[in-house]
Amino acid sequence: METYDVIIIGGAAAGLTASLYTARQGLKTLVITKDIGGQALLTNDIQNYPGIMQIGGFELMTKFQEQAASYGAEFKYDEVVSIENKPGEEVVSTTSGEYSCTALILAFGKTPRDLGVPGEQKFKGRGVSYCAVCDGPIFKNRVVSVAGVGDHALQAAVYLAGVASKVNLILPGNDVRGDDSLVSAVKADDKIVTSAGRKVKSINGDKTVKSILLQKGDGSEAEEVETDALFVEMGYIARTEFVKGIVNLNKENEIIIDKFGATSAEGIFAAGDVTDVPYKQAVISAGQGSIAALSAYNYIQKLRGKPVSKTDWKSVKTVKQ
Amino acid sequence: METYDVIIIGGAAAGLTASLYTARQGLKTLVITKDIGGQALLTNDIQNYPGIMQIGGFELMTKFQEQAASYGAEFKYDEVVSIENKPGEEVVSTTSGEYSCTALILAFGKTPRDLGVPGEQKFKGRGVSYCAVCDGPIFKNRVVSVAGVGDHALQAAVYLAGVASKVNLILPGNDVRGDDSLVSAVKADDKIVTSAGRKVKSINGDKTVKSILLQKGDGSEAEEVETDALFVEMGYIARTEFVKGIVNLNKENEIIIDKFGATSAEGIFAAGDVTDVPYKQAVISAGQGSIAALSAYNYIQKLRGKPVSKTDWKSVKTVKQ
C-alpha cells in the first residue's frame, strides 16, 4: 500500500489549492480525482476570480493543477469507494487500489441532481446533459430544452440561446424567478420559449433524444415537445454516502467543518462545495482549500513534534518548470 | 451625507474582493482605506496564490483593485474614526466626512505590533521599519537589524541578507525557531549574525537610527550595537477599538464571524485578517471577502423584498476598460 503524508480527494478549486499548499510544505501529496476542474468547468467566462479579469473555467483549473504539480503534488485519476479513519493513519480505497496517509482532505465537490424521470439514465450523454457550457456547442442551430430551477436554469437557457436555434425553458414555478439581470435576459431573448408551471415527465427517442413529455403541476395536461437535447439544471447534491458515519454531515449531506477546515474525525479535513460553506465560488473554494491544507500540515507537524505555522509566505523551489 | 448600498473598510485582499463582488451585483460600492494592498505588500514573491505561478504583492493587489474598479467600485483614501450601527443604516465617519450605507463590510486587516521601546516612535520612517520588503532596498550594502519573533523575523532576516552588508537578528528566545527551511536559511547565511536571548531596550541616533541597545532577558548585560536600520517583526494586532461594543470580538480583539461572514451586528459583515480566521493568506482573505460580499448582497436583497443568491456566475459588463 502506497503511503503519503496527505491525500486529497477531489481535483477542483478546493482540492487543487490544498495540494498546492501541502506540496509547498514539503509534504508527499496525492490528489485522487475522477477529473480536473469540477464545477468551474461549467463556465467559460469567469470574471470574478480576483487577480484575473477574465478566464475560462478549464483554463483556470489547468493553471491551478500545473502550479500544484510544479511543487511536487501527484495526481491519480480514479474513483474513491471507501475511506477508513484510524488514529494517525487514513486508508483510502479506490476502484483500483489502496493508499494510506497521515492526513486526509475531502474536497470532491457536488454532483448534479438527476431529474429522476424515465429515459434520463438511458439518454445520458445521448442528448441528456448536465452542463450547458460543456455540451451546448454540440447542438448548434438545433432545438434544445432546459429543465431546472433557479439561476442555473436561467443561465443555461441564456447561454444556449446563443448557440441553438430554439431553447425550451421548462420551469416548475408559475413565473421566471431569479437574479434580476438573468430574468431580464431570458424575457428579452426571442429564442427562449418559457413553459412555466410544467415538469418533464419522460424523455423519449431512439438512439438519441427526440422529444420530452411535459405535464402541468396538477397533472391536468400533457404535451409532447420535440427537442434534440435536454439540459438538466436541478441543482447539485453532495454525494457523501461513503464518508457517512466517519465525518458529521448536515441535513443536506454536506460535511460540517469548523474554522480550521477540520471535520469531526481526527486527521480528516474538508474544503469546498462538499462542505457546509454557504456559497459556491472558485475563490471561496480556493480559500478553504488553503485553510484545510495548513490545518493538515499543522496536524502532521504536531504528530511529529514539530512547530506549527499560521502562514505560508516562503519561497519554495519548484520541482519542475 | 453620501449614501451607498455597501461600504467596505479596508483595501487589501479581503476588501478588494468584497468590492469586486458587490459592484458586480450592481450595488453602489465604496471602499474606504488608508492604502491599497495591506499585508500582501510585505512580499514581492507570492507563489501560492492559485492560478498565478509567481507575482509581487503590489502587482497582485493592483490587479484586484483594477478588477473591482472596472465594475464600478469607488475608492476613498481616508481613515475611519467611528461607525454607528442603526437598523437598515450604517454610518461611517472618517477624518474628513460621513457616509451611510445599507450594509457594511469590515476588512481592514491587522497592523504591525510596536516593540514599545524608547526611540521607536521618534525614528519611525527614519530607520525604524515594519516592512523589510518595502524598505529593505533603502539600506543596500549597509548594516541593518531585525528584532522580532517567529517566521516573520526569520523571513525578514533572510530577505535583508540579500540586500544589506550585515544583518543583526535579535531574538528573545534562546535559539532560532520556526519553519525548518527558514531556520536552515538563517543558519547558513554568513551575513546574518544572530543574537539569541536578547531584547532591544532602546533605539538611538540623531536624525536617523545609529545604534540599538540590547539586553539579555534577565537584564544582566547590555550591549550597544551599531546599525543603520531596525526592522520590527513582532507580529500583527487587530486595531478594532473603534468597533468594540458594536461587533463581538475574541480575546485577540479579532472580529468574530460566522460561516456567512456575519458579525454579531445586523447589517455588518467582516472578512480577512481582522476576523478570527486562523490563517493569513491572500487567497483565504479573498475567499472570505467573497463570502462577506454575497452575504451583504443577500441582506440587502431581503430588505428590499428581492430574491437571494448563492452564486455569482453571471457575465457582467465592465463600466470602464
Coordinates of N, CA and C in Angstrom, one line a residue, chain B residues 71-250:
Chain B
Y71 N -15.8 47.3 -12.5 CA -17.3 47.0 -12.3 C -17.9 48.2 -11.5
G72 N -17.2 49.2 -11.3 CA -17.8 50.4 -10.7 C -17.6 50.7 -9.2
A73 N -16.7 49.9 -8.6 CA -16.4 50.1 -7.2 C -15.7 51.5 -7.1
E74 N -16.0 52.3 -6.1 CA -15.4 53.6 -5.9 C -14.4 53.5 -4.7
F75 N -13.4 54.3 -4.7 CA -12.4 54.3 -3.7 C -12.2 55.7 -3.0
K76 N -12.0 55.7 -1.7 CA -11.7 56.9 -1.0 C -10.6 56.6 0.0
Y77 N -9.5 57.4 -0.2 CA -8.3 57.2 0.7 C -8.4 58.0 1.9
D78 N -8.9 57.4 3.0 CA -9.2 58.1 4.2 C -9.1 57.1 5.4
E79 N -9.2 57.7 6.6 CA -9.1 56.8 7.8 C -10.5 56.9 8.5
V80 N -11.0 55.7 8.8 CA -12.3 55.7 9.5 C -12.1 55.9 11.0
V81 N -12.8 56.8 11.6 CA -12.7 57.0 13.1 C -13.8 56.4 13.9
S82 N -15.0 56.3 13.3 CA -16.1 55.6 14.1 C -17.1 55.1 13.1
I83 N -17.9 54.1 13.6 CA -19.1 53.6 12.9 C -20.3 53.6 13.8
E84 N -21.5 53.7 13.2 CA -22.7 53.7 14.0 C -23.6 52.7 13.4
N85 N -24.1 51.7 14.2 CA -25.0 50.7 13.7 C -26.4 50.9 14.0
K86 N -27.2 51.3 12.9 CA -28.6 51.5 13.1 C -29.4 50.5 12.2
P87 N -30.6 50.2 12.6 CA -31.3 49.2 11.7 C -31.5 49.7 10.3
G88 N -30.9 49.0 9.4 CA -31.0 49.3 8.0 C -30.1 50.5 7.5
E89 N -29.4 51.1 8.4 CA -28.5 52.1 8.0 C -27.2 52.1 8.9
E90 N -26.1 52.0 8.2 CA -24.8 52.1 8.9 C -24.2 53.4 8.6
V91 N -23.6 54.1 9.6 CA -23.0 55.4 9.3 C -21.5 55.3 9.6
V92 N -20.7 55.7 8.7 CA -19.2 55.6 8.8 C -18.6 57.0 8.8
S93 N -17.9 57.4 9.8 CA -17.3 58.7 9.9 C -15.8 58.5 9.7
T94 N -15.2 59.4 8.8 CA -13.8 59.3 8.6 C -13.2 60.7 9.1
T95 N -11.9 60.8 8.9 CA -11.3 62.1 9.3 C -11.8 63.3 8.5
S96 N -12.5 63.0 7.4 CA -12.9 64.2 6.6 C -14.3 64.2 6.2
G97 N -15.1 63.2 6.6 CA -16.5 63.2 6.2 C -17.4 62.1 6.8
E98 N -18.6 62.0 6.4 CA -19.6 61.0 6.9 C -20.2 60.3 5.7
Y99 N -20.4 59.0 5.8 CA -21.0 58.3 4.7 C -22.0 57.3 5.3
S100 N -23.1 57.0 4.6 CA -24.0 56.0 5.1 C -24.2 54.9 4.1
C101 N -24.6 53.7 4.6 CA -24.8 52.6 3.7 C -25.8 51.6 4.3
T102 N -26.3 50.7 3.5 CA -27.2 49.7 4.0 C -26.5 48.5 4.6
A103 N -25.4 48.1 4.0 CA -24.5 47.0 4.6 C -23.1 47.5 4.6
L104 N -22.4 47.1 5.7 CA -21.1 47.5 6.0 C -20.2 46.2 6.1
I105 N -19.0 46.3 5.4 CA -18.1 45.2 5.5 C -16.8 45.6 6.1
L106 N -16.4 45.0 7.2 CA -15.1 45.4 7.9 C -14.0 44.5 7.4
A107 N -13.0 45.1 6.8 CA -11.9 44.2 6.2 C -10.6 45.0 6.2
F108 N -10.4 45.6 7.4 CA -9.2 46.5 7.5 C -8.0 45.8 8.0
G109 N -8.0 44.5 8.1 CA -6.7 43.8 8.4 C -6.1 44.0 9.7
K110 N -4.8 43.7 9.8 CA -4.1 43.9 11.0 C -3.0 44.9 10.8
T111 N -2.4 45.3 11.9 CA -1.4 46.4 12.0 C -0.2 45.8 12.7
P112 N 1.1 46.1 12.2 CA 2.2 45.6 12.9 C 2.3 46.0 14.4
R113 N 2.7 45.1 15.2 CA 2.8 45.4 16.6 C 4.1 46.2 16.9
D114 N 4.0 47.2 17.7 CA 5.2 48.0 18.1 C 6.1 47.2 19.0
L115 N 7.4 47.5 19.0 CA 8.3 47.0 20.0 C 8.0 47.6 21.4
G116 N 7.7 48.9 21.4 CA 7.3 49.6 22.6 C 8.6 50.0 23.4
V117 N 9.6 50.5 22.7 CA 10.8 50.9 23.4 C 11.1 52.4 23.1
P118 N 11.9 53.0 24.0 CA 12.3 54.4 23.7 C 13.0 54.6 22.3
G119 N 12.6 55.6 21.6 CA 13.2 55.9 20.3 C 12.4 55.3 19.2
E120 N 11.5 54.4 19.4 CA 10.7 53.7 18.3 C 9.9 54.7 17.6
Q121 N 9.1 55.5 18.3 CA 8.2 56.5 17.7 C 9.0 57.6 16.9
K122 N 10.1 58.0 17.6 CA 10.9 59.1 17.0 C 11.5 58.7 15.7
F123 N 12.0 57.4 15.6 CA 12.7 57.0 14.4 C 11.8 56.2 13.4
K124 N 10.5 56.2 13.6 CA 9.6 55.6 12.6 C 9.9 56.3 11.2
G125 N 10.2 55.5 10.2 CA 10.4 56.1 8.9 C 11.8 56.7 8.8
R126 N 12.6 56.7 9.8 CA 13.9 57.2 9.8 C 14.9 56.1 10.2
G127 N 14.6 54.9 9.8 CA 15.5 53.8 10.2 C 14.7 52.7 10.9
V128 N 13.6 53.1 11.5 CA 12.7 52.0 12.1 C 11.6 51.7 11.1
S129 N 11.5 50.4 10.7 CA 10.6 50.0 9.7 C 9.8 48.7 10.1
Y130 N 8.6 48.6 9.5 CA 7.8 47.4 9.9 C 7.6 46.5 8.6
C131 N 8.4 46.8 7.6 CA 8.3 46.1 6.3 C 9.6 46.0 5.6
A132 N 10.2 44.8 5.8 CA 11.5 44.5 5.2 C 11.5 44.7 3.7
V133 N 10.5 44.1 3.0 CA 10.5 44.1 1.6 C 10.3 45.5 1.1
C134 N 9.4 46.3 1.8 CA 9.2 47.7 1.3 C 10.4 48.6 1.5
D135 N 11.1 48.5 2.6 CA 12.1 49.5 3.0 C 13.5 48.9 2.9
G136 N 13.7 47.6 2.8 CA 15.0 46.9 2.8 C 15.9 47.6 1.7
P137 N 15.5 47.7 0.5 CA 16.3 48.2 -0.6 C 17.0 49.6 -0.3
I138 N 16.4 50.4 0.6 CA 17.0 51.7 1.0 C 18.3 51.4 1.7
F139 N 18.5 50.2 2.3 CA 19.7 50.0 3.1 C 20.7 49.0 2.4
K140 N 20.8 49.2 1.1 CA 21.7 48.3 0.3 C 23.1 48.5 0.8
N141 N 23.8 47.4 1.1 CA 25.2 47.4 1.5 C 25.4 48.1 2.8
R142 N 24.4 48.3 3.6 CA 24.6 48.9 4.9 C 24.2 47.8 6.0
V143 N 24.4 48.2 7.3 CA 24.1 47.3 8.4 C 22.7 47.5 8.9
V144 N 22.0 46.4 8.9 CA 20.6 46.5 9.4 C 20.4 45.5 10.6
S145 N 19.3 45.7 11.3 CA 19.0 44.7 12.4 C 17.5 44.4 12.3
V146 N 17.2 43.2 12.7 CA 15.8 42.7 12.8 C 15.5 42.3 14.2
A147 N 14.5 42.8 14.8 CA 14.0 42.4 16.1 C 12.6 41.8 16.0
G148 N 12.5 40.6 16.4 CA 11.1 40.0 16.2 C 11.0 38.6 16.6
V149 N 9.9 38.0 16.3 CA 9.6 36.7 16.7 C 9.0 35.9 15.5
G150 N 9.2 34.6 15.6 CA 8.6 33.7 14.6 C 9.1 33.8 13.2
D151 N 8.4 33.2 12.3 CA 8.8 33.1 10.9 C 9.0 34.5 10.2
H152 N 8.2 35.4 10.6 CA 8.3 36.8 10.0 C 9.7 37.3 10.2
A153 N 10.2 37.2 11.4 CA 11.5 37.7 11.8 C 12.6 37.0 10.9
L154 N 12.5 35.7 10.9 CA 13.5 34.9 10.1 C 13.4 35.3 8.6
Q155 N 12.2 35.4 8.1 CA 12.0 35.7 6.7 C 12.6 37.1 6.4
A156 N 12.3 38.0 7.3 CA 12.9 39.4 7.1 C 14.4 39.3 7.0
A157 N 15.0 38.6 8.0 CA 16.5 38.5 8.0 C 17.0 37.9 6.7
V158 N 16.4 36.8 6.3 CA 16.9 36.2 5.0 C 16.7 37.1 3.9
Y159 N 15.6 37.8 3.8 CA 15.4 38.7 2.7 C 16.5 39.9 2.7
L160 N 16.7 40.4 3.9 CA 17.6 41.6 4.1 C 19.0 41.2 3.8
A161 N 19.4 39.9 4.1 CA 20.8 39.4 3.9 C 21.1 39.5 2.4
G162 N 20.1 39.5 1.6 CA 20.3 39.6 0.1 C 20.5 41.0 -0.3
V163 N 20.3 42.0 0.6 CA 20.4 43.4 0.2 C 21.5 44.1 1.0
A164 N 21.5 43.9 2.3 CA 22.4 44.6 3.3 C 23.8 43.9 3.3
S165 N 24.7 44.6 3.9 CA 26.1 44.0 4.1 C 26.1 43.1 5.3
K166 N 25.2 43.4 6.3 CA 25.2 42.6 7.5 C 23.8 42.7 8.2
V167 N 23.3 41.6 8.7 CA 22.0 41.6 9.4 C 22.2 41.1 10.8
N168 N 21.9 42.0 11.8 CA 21.8 41.5 13.2 C 20.4 41.0 13.4
L169 N 20.3 39.7 13.8 CA 19.0 39.2 14.1 C 18.8 39.0 15.6
I170 N 17.9 39.8 16.2 CA 17.8 39.8 17.6 C 16.5 39.0 18.0
L171 N 16.7 37.9 18.7 CA 15.6 37.0 19.0 C 15.5 36.9 20.6
P172 N 14.3 37.0 21.1 CA 14.1 36.9 22.6 C 14.4 35.5 23.1
G173 N 14.1 34.4 22.3 CA 14.3 33.1 22.7 C 15.7 32.7 22.6
N174 N 16.1 31.5 23.2 CA 17.5 31.1 23.2 C 18.0 30.3 22.0
D175 N 17.1 30.1 21.0 CA 17.6 29.5 19.8 C 16.7 30.0 18.6
V176 N 17.1 29.7 17.4 CA 16.4 30.1 16.2 C 15.3 29.0 16.0
R177 N 14.0 29.5 16.2 CA 12.9 28.5 16.0 C 11.9 29.0 14.9
G178 N 11.4 28.1 14.2 CA 10.4 28.4 13.1 C 10.4 27.4 12.1
D179 N 9.9 27.7 10.9 CA 9.8 26.9 9.8 C 11.2 26.3 9.5
D180 N 11.3 24.9 9.3 CA 12.6 24.3 9.0 C 13.4 24.9 8.0
S181 N 12.8 25.3 6.8 CA 13.6 25.8 5.7 C 14.1 27.2 6.1
L182 N 13.3 28.0 6.8 CA 13.8 29.3 7.2 C 14.9 29.2 8.2
V183 N 14.8 28.3 9.2 CA 15.8 28.1 10.2 C 17.1 27.8 9.5
S184 N 17.1 26.8 8.5 CA 18.3 26.4 7.8 C 18.9 27.6 7.1
A185 N 18.0 28.4 6.4 CA 18.5 29.5 5.6 C 19.2 30.6 6.5
V186 N 18.6 30.8 7.7 CA 19.2 31.8 8.6 C 20.6 31.3 9.1
K187 N 20.6 30.0 9.4 CA 21.9 29.5 9.9 C 23.0 29.4 8.8
A188 N 22.6 29.2 7.6 CA 23.5 29.0 6.5 C 24.1 30.4 6.0
D189 N 23.4 31.5 6.3 CA 23.8 32.8 5.7 C 24.8 33.5 6.6
D190 N 26.0 33.7 6.0 CA 27.1 34.3 6.8 C 26.8 35.7 7.1
K191 N 26.0 36.4 6.4 CA 25.7 37.8 6.6 C 24.8 38.0 7.9
I192 N 24.1 36.9 8.3 CA 23.2 37.0 9.4 C 23.9 36.7 10.7
V193 N 24.0 37.6 11.6 CA 24.6 37.4 13.0 C 23.4 37.4 14.0
T194 N 23.2 36.2 14.6 CA 22.1 36.0 15.5 C 22.4 36.3 16.9
S195 N 21.7 37.2 17.5 CA 21.8 37.4 19.0 C 20.6 36.9 19.6
A196 N 20.7 35.6 20.1 CA 19.5 35.0 20.7 C 19.4 35.3 22.2
G197 N 18.3 35.3 22.8 CA 18.1 35.6 24.2 C 18.3 37.0 24.5
R198 N 18.1 37.9 23.5 CA 18.3 39.3 23.7 C 17.1 40.1 23.3
K199 N 16.9 41.3 23.9 CA 15.8 42.2 23.6 C 16.4 43.6 23.3
V200 N 15.7 44.3 22.4 CA 16.1 45.7 22.2 C 15.5 46.5 23.4
K201 N 16.4 47.3 24.0 CA 15.9 48.2 25.1 C 15.7 49.6 24.7
S202 N 16.5 50.1 23.7 CA 16.2 51.4 23.2 C 16.8 51.6 21.8
I203 N 16.3 52.5 21.0 CA 16.8 52.8 19.7 C 17.4 54.2 19.7
N204 N 18.6 54.3 19.3 CA 19.3 55.6 19.4 C 19.8 56.2 18.1
G205 N 20.1 57.5 18.0 CA 20.6 58.1 16.8 C 20.5 59.6 16.9
D206 N 20.7 60.3 15.8 CA 20.4 61.7 15.8 C 19.2 61.9 14.9
K207 N 19.4 62.2 13.5 CA 18.3 62.3 12.6 C 17.8 60.9 12.2
T208 N 18.7 60.0 12.1 CA 18.3 58.6 11.8 C 18.9 57.7 12.8
V209 N 18.5 56.4 12.7 CA 19.0 55.4 13.6 C 20.5 55.2 13.5
K210 N 21.2 55.1 14.6 CA 22.6 54.9 14.6 C 23.0 53.6 15.3
S211 N 22.2 53.3 16.4 CA 22.5 52.1 17.2 C 21.3 51.6 17.9
I212 N 21.4 50.4 18.4 CA 20.3 49.9 19.3 C 21.0 49.3 20.6
L213 N 20.3 49.4 21.7 CA 20.8 48.9 22.9 C 20.2 47.5 23.2
L214 N 21.0 46.5 23.3 CA 20.5 45.1 23.5 C 20.7 44.7 25.0
Q215 N 19.8 43.9 25.5 CA 19.9 43.5 26.9 C 19.5 42.0 26.9
K216 N 20.2 41.2 27.8 CA 19.8 39.8 28.0 C 18.4 39.8 28.7
G217 N 17.7 38.7 28.5 CA 16.4 38.6 29.1 C 16.3 38.8 30.5
D218 N 17.4 38.5 31.3 CA 17.4 38.7 32.7 C 17.9 40.1 33.1
G219 N 18.2 40.9 32.1 CA 18.7 42.2 32.3 C 20.1 42.3 32.8
S220 N 20.8 41.2 32.7 CA 22.2 41.1 33.3 C 23.2 41.8 32.5
E221 N 23.0 42.0 31.2 CA 24.1 42.5 30.4 C 23.5 43.4 29.4
A222 N 24.2 44.5 29.1 CA 23.7 45.4 28.0 C 24.8 45.6 27.0
E223 N 24.4 45.8 25.7 CA 25.4 45.9 24.7 C 24.9 46.9 23.6
E224 N 25.7 47.9 23.2 CA 25.3 48.8 22.2 C 25.7 48.2 20.8
V225 N 24.8 48.1 19.9 CA 25.1 47.6 18.5 C 24.8 48.6 17.5
E226 N 25.9 48.9 16.7 CA 25.7 49.9 15.6 C 24.8 49.3 14.5
T227 N 23.9 50.1 14.0 CA 23.0 49.7 12.9 C 22.4 50.9 12.2
D228 N 22.2 50.8 10.9 CA 21.5 51.9 10.2 C 20.0 51.8 10.1
A229 N 19.5 50.6 10.5 CA 18.1 50.4 10.5 C 17.7 49.3 11.5
L230 N 16.4 49.4 12.0 CA 15.9 48.4 12.8 C 14.5 48.0 12.1
F231 N 14.4 46.7 11.7 CA 13.2 46.2 11.2 C 12.5 45.4 12.3
V232 N 11.3 45.9 12.7 CA 10.5 45.3 13.7 C 9.5 44.2 13.2
E233 N 9.6 43.0 13.7 CA 8.8 41.9 13.2 C 8.2 41.2 14.4
M234 N 7.3 41.9 15.2 CA 6.7 41.4 16.4 C 5.3 40.9 16.2
G235 N 5.0 40.6 15.0 CA 3.6 40.1 14.7 C 2.6 41.3 14.5
Y236 N 1.4 40.9 14.4 CA 0.4 41.9 14.0 C -0.8 41.9 15.0
I237 N -1.4 43.0 15.2 CA -2.6 43.1 16.0 C -3.8 43.7 15.3
A238 N -5.0 43.3 15.7 CA -6.2 43.9 15.2 C -6.6 45.2 15.9
R239 N -6.5 46.3 15.2 CA -6.9 47.6 15.8 C -8.4 47.8 15.7
T240 N -9.1 47.1 16.5 CA -10.6 47.1 16.4 C -11.3 47.9 17.5
E241 N -10.5 48.8 18.1 CA -11.1 49.6 19.2 C -12.4 50.3 18.8
F242 N -12.3 50.9 17.5 CA -13.5 51.7 17.1 C -14.8 50.9 16.8
V243 N -14.6 49.6 16.8 CA -15.9 48.8 16.5 C -16.2 48.0 17.8
K244 N -15.5 48.1 18.9 CA -15.7 47.4 20.1 C -17.1 47.9 20.7
G245 N -17.9 47.0 21.2 CA -19.2 47.3 21.7 C -20.2 47.3 20.6
I246 N -19.8 47.3 19.3 CA -20.7 47.2 18.2 C -20.8 45.8 17.6
V247 N -19.6 45.2 17.4 CA -19.5 43.8 17.0 C -18.7 43.0 18.1
N248 N -19.0 41.7 18.2 CA -18.3 40.9 19.2 C -16.9 40.6 18.7
L249 N -15.9 40.7 19.7 CA -14.5 40.5 19.4 C -14.1 39.3 20.3
N250 N -13.0 38.6 19.8 CA -12.5 37.5 20.6 C -11.3 38.0 21.5

